[in-house]
Amino acid sequence: LAKTTQPISMDSYEGQEVNITCSHNNIATNDYITWYQQFPSQGPRFIIQGYKTKVKNEVASLFIPADRKSSTLSLPRVSLSDTAVYYCLVGDDGGFKTIFGAGTRLFVKA
Amino acid sequence: AAGVIQSPRHLIKEKRETATLKCYPIPRHDTVYWYQQGPGQDPQFLISFYEKMQSDKGSIPDRFSAQQFSDYHSELNMSSLELGDSALYFCASSSHSGKGNTIYFGEGSWLTVV
């Protein structure tokens, strides 16, 4: 399973764009990249998933370079309610063992 | 949309007692996962089931066991509870389609061992 590395924490201000980069140097051909958001005492919530290039939905964008050894979650115009832990997961679409690494604690300030 | 349902949401047990957590996956999901998250820690994978068979195993103590039933719900049984078992236990489910297996989590069951 690909190991992921993310910054431990990040600070931002309301209205700014936040980019969180995850390194996954040994990603396998079949692996997808998925990002989750977790608030204290709540279950992780799916944000976005991608395989290559760029994916966008109503809450975030995911940028994946051609070598797929990293990915960047982009949150446009963050608000105080985006303060949470963000996890990057890399998994085999045929596997049953999705492992959480150390997430990024994002703190959004007014 | 229906989500993953976990029960009970909170549970207090004494040391050496037994606890059972239940998980009801999203309808038509065939895979269930269990995670343990201690205070200030990241979720740790315990075990998973696909089509009622154990599919993978993580750092699950021997004192714990789990199974998935014919209706796809799952139960995590924890015996000889220790203080260190106090944690938030998440169940998650997915439809193992083989393409970007997105996992959806329940809100968790808080276990406190005193």
Coordinates of C-alpha atoms in Angstrom, one line a residue:
Chain A
L1 CA 0.0 0.0 0.0
A2 CA 1.3 3.4 -0.9
K3 CA 2.4 5.5 2.1
T4 CA 1.3 9.1 2.1
T5 CA 3.0 12.2 3.6
Q6 CA 1.2 15.4 4.2
P7 CA 2.0 18.6 6.2
I8 CA 1.0 18.1 9.8
S9 CA -0.8 21.4 10.0
M10 CA -1.6 24.5 8.0
D11 CA -3.1 27.9 8.9
S12 CA -5.2 30.1 6.6
Y13 CA -7.6 33.0 6.7
E14 CA -11.2 33.1 5.7
G15 CA -11.6 33.7 1.9
Q16 CA -8.2 32.4 0.9
E17 CA -7.5 29.4 -1.3
V18 CA -5.9 26.6 0.5
N19 CA -3.7 24.0 -1.2
I20 CA -2.7 20.8 0.7
T21 CA -0.2 18.6 -1.0
C22 CA 0.2 14.9 -0.4
S23 CA 3.2 12.8 -1.4
H24 CA 2.7 9.2 -2.4
N25 CA 6.0 8.2 -4.1
N26 CA 5.2 4.5 -4.4
I27 CA 1.7 4.8 -5.8
A28 CA 0.7 1.8 -7.8
T29 CA -0.8 1.7 -11.3
N30 CA -4.3 0.7 -10.0
D31 CA -4.3 3.2 -7.0
Y32 CA -6.8 6.0 -6.8
I33 CA -6.3 9.1 -4.6
T34 CA -9.0 10.1 -2.3
W35 CA -9.3 13.0 0.1
Y36 CA -11.4 13.0 3.3
Q37 CA -12.3 15.7 5.8
Q38 CA -12.8 15.0 9.4
F39 CA -14.3 17.2 12.1
P40 CA -13.7 16.4 15.8
S41 CA -15.7 13.4 17.0
Q42 CA -17.2 12.8 13.5
G43 CA -16.6 10.3 10.8
P44 CA -14.4 11.2 7.9
R45 CA -16.3 12.7 5.0
F46 CA -15.5 12.0 1.4
I47 CA -14.3 15.2 -0.4
I48 CA -13.0 14.2 -3.8
Q49 CA -11.3 11.3 -5.7
G50 CA -9.1 11.2 -8.7
Y51 CA -6.8 9.0 -10.7
K52 CA -4.9 11.5 -12.9
T53 CA -4.9 15.1 -14.1
K54 CA -7.5 17.3 -12.6
V55 CA -10.8 16.6 -10.9
K56 CA -13.2 19.2 -9.7
N57 CA -16.5 19.1 -7.8
E58 CA -18.6 21.6 -5.9
V59 CA -16.4 21.8 -2.9
A60 CA -12.8 21.2 -4.1
S61 CA -10.4 20.5 -6.9
L62 CA -7.8 17.8 -7.0
F63 CA -4.6 18.2 -9.1
I64 CA -2.5 15.1 -9.9
P65 CA 0.7 15.5 -12.0
A66 CA 1.5 13.0 -14.7
D67 CA 3.8 10.9 -12.5
R68 CA 1.1 10.7 -9.9
K69 CA 3.6 10.8 -7.1
S70 CA 1.8 13.6 -5.4
S71 CA -1.6 15.2 -5.4
T72 CA -2.9 18.6 -4.3
L73 CA -6.2 19.3 -2.8
S74 CA -7.4 22.8 -3.4
L75 CA -10.1 24.4 -1.3
P76 CA -11.3 27.7 -2.8
R77 CA -12.2 30.6 -0.4
V78 CA -12.1 28.7 2.9
S79 CA -14.4 29.6 5.7
L80 CA -14.1 29.0 9.5
S81 CA -16.2 25.9 9.1
D82 CA -13.4 24.3 6.9
T83 CA -11.3 24.0 10.0
A84 CA -10.7 20.2 10.2
V85 CA -8.3 17.4 9.5
Y86 CA -7.8 16.5 5.9
Y87 CA -6.6 13.0 4.9
C88 CA -5.1 11.9 1.7
L89 CA -5.6 8.2 1.0
V90 CA -4.2 6.1 -1.7
G91 CA -5.8 2.8 -2.4
D92 CA -5.9 -0.1 -4.8
D93 CA -9.4 -0.2 -6.4
G94 CA -9.3 -4.0 -5.7
G95 CA -8.2 -3.8 -2.1
F96 CA -10.1 -3.9 1.2
K97 CA -7.6 -2.1 3.4
T98 CA -7.7 1.7 3.2
I99 CA -5.0 3.0 5.5
F100 CA -5.1 6.5 7.0
G101 CA -1.8 8.3 7.3
A102 CA -1.2 11.3 9.4
G103 CA -3.6 14.0 8.2
T104 CA -3.2 17.7 7.8
R105 CA -4.8 19.9 10.5
L106 CA -6.1 23.0 8.8
F107 CA -7.0 25.9 11.0
V108 CA -8.9 28.8 9.3
K109 CA -8.8 32.1 11.1
A110 CA -11.1 35.1 10.8
Chain B
A1 CA -29.4 9.7 1.0
A2 CA -29.0 6.8 3.4
G3 CA -25.7 6.7 5.3
V4 CA -23.8 4.2 7.4
I5 CA -25.6 3.7 10.7
Q6 CA -23.8 2.8 13.9
S7 CA -25.1 1.8 17.2
P8 CA -24.9 2.5 20.0
R9 CA -23.5 6.0 19.6
H10 CA -22.1 6.0 23.1
L11 CA -21.2 3.1 25.4
I12 CA -19.6 3.0 28.8
K13 CA -18.1 -0.3 30.0
E14 CA -15.9 -1.4 32.9
K15 CA -12.6 -3.1 32.5
R16 CA -12.8 -6.8 31.6
E17 CA -16.4 -6.4 30.3
T18 CA -17.6 -7.1 26.8
A19 CA -18.9 -4.7 24.3
T20 CA -20.6 -5.1 20.9
L21 CA -20.9 -2.4 18.3
K22 CA -23.2 -2.7 15.3
C23 CA -23.0 -1.3 11.9
Y24 CA -25.6 -1.0 9.1
P25 CA -23.9 -0.2 5.8
I26 CA -25.4 1.9 3.0
P27 CA -27.9 -0.1 1.1
R28 CA -26.4 -2.2 -1.7
H29 CA -22.9 -1.8 -0.3
D30 CA -21.1 -5.1 0.0
T31 CA -18.0 -4.2 2.0
V32 CA -17.7 -3.1 5.6
Y33 CA -14.7 -1.7 7.4
W34 CA -14.0 -1.1 11.0
Y35 CA -11.6 1.6 12.3
Q36 CA -10.5 2.7 15.8
Q37 CA -9.6 6.3 16.5
G38 CA -8.1 7.2 19.9
P39 CA -8.1 10.8 21.2
G40 CA -6.0 13.0 19.0
Q41 CA -5.0 10.1 16.8
D42 CA -5.6 9.1 13.2
P43 CA -8.1 6.3 12.4
Q44 CA -6.5 2.9 12.6
F45 CA -7.8 0.1 10.3
L46 CA -9.0 -2.9 12.2
I47 CA -10.7 -5.3 9.8
S48 CA -12.9 -5.5 6.7
F49 CA -15.5 -7.8 5.2
Y50 CA -16.6 -8.3 1.7
E51 CA -19.7 -10.3 0.9
K52 CA -19.8 -11.6 4.5
M53 CA -16.2 -13.0 4.4
Q54 CA -13.3 -11.4 6.1
S55 CA -11.3 -9.6 3.4
D56 CA -8.5 -7.9 5.3
K57 CA -7.1 -7.5 8.7
G58 CA -5.2 -4.6 10.3
S59 CA -4.2 -3.9 13.9
I60 CA -7.1 -5.6 15.5
P61 CA -6.4 -7.1 19.0
D62 CA -7.1 -10.8 19.5
R63 CA -9.7 -9.8 22.1
F64 CA -11.7 -8.3 19.3
S65 CA -13.7 -10.2 16.7
A66 CA -16.1 -9.2 14.0
Q67 CA -18.4 -10.6 11.4
Q68 CA -20.7 -9.5 8.6
F69 CA -24.2 -11.1 8.5
S70 CA -26.4 -12.1 5.6
D71 CA -28.1 -8.7 5.6
Y72 CA -24.6 -7.1 5.3
H73 CA -24.7 -5.5 8.7
S74 CA -21.6 -6.1 10.8
E75 CA -20.8 -6.4 14.5
L76 CA -17.6 -5.7 16.3
N77 CA -17.2 -7.7 19.5
M78 CA -14.7 -6.6 22.1
S79 CA -14.0 -8.7 25.1
S80 CA -11.8 -8.3 28.2
L81 CA -11.9 -4.6 27.7
E82 CA -9.0 -2.5 28.7
L83 CA -8.7 1.2 29.5
G84 CA -6.8 1.6 26.3
D85 CA -9.7 0.4 24.2
S86 CA -11.5 3.7 25.0
A87 CA -11.8 5.3 21.5
L88 CA -14.2 6.3 18.7
Y89 CA -15.0 3.3 16.6
F90 CA -16.0 3.9 13.0
C91 CA -17.7 1.7 10.6
A92 CA -17.5 2.4 6.9
S93 CA -19.0 0.8 3.8
S94 CA -18.4 0.7 0.1
S95 CA -19.6 -0.9 -3.0
H96 CA -16.7 -2.9 -4.3
S97 CA -17.1 -2.0 -7.9
G98 CA -13.4 -2.2 -8.6
K99 CA -13.2 1.4 -9.7
G100 CA -12.1 4.0 -7.1
N101 CA -13.6 2.2 -4.2
T102 CA -15.0 5.2 -2.2
I103 CA -15.5 4.5 1.4
Y104 CA -18.3 6.1 3.4
F105 CA -18.1 6.4 7.1
G106 CA -20.6 6.4 9.9
E107 CA -20.6 8.9 12.7
G108 CA -18.9 6.5 15.1
S109 CA -19.5 4.8 18.4
W110 CA -17.8 6.2 21.4
L111 CA -16.6 3.5 23.8
T112 CA -15.4 4.6 27.2
V113 CA -13.8 1.9 29.4
V114 CA -13.7 2.8 33.1

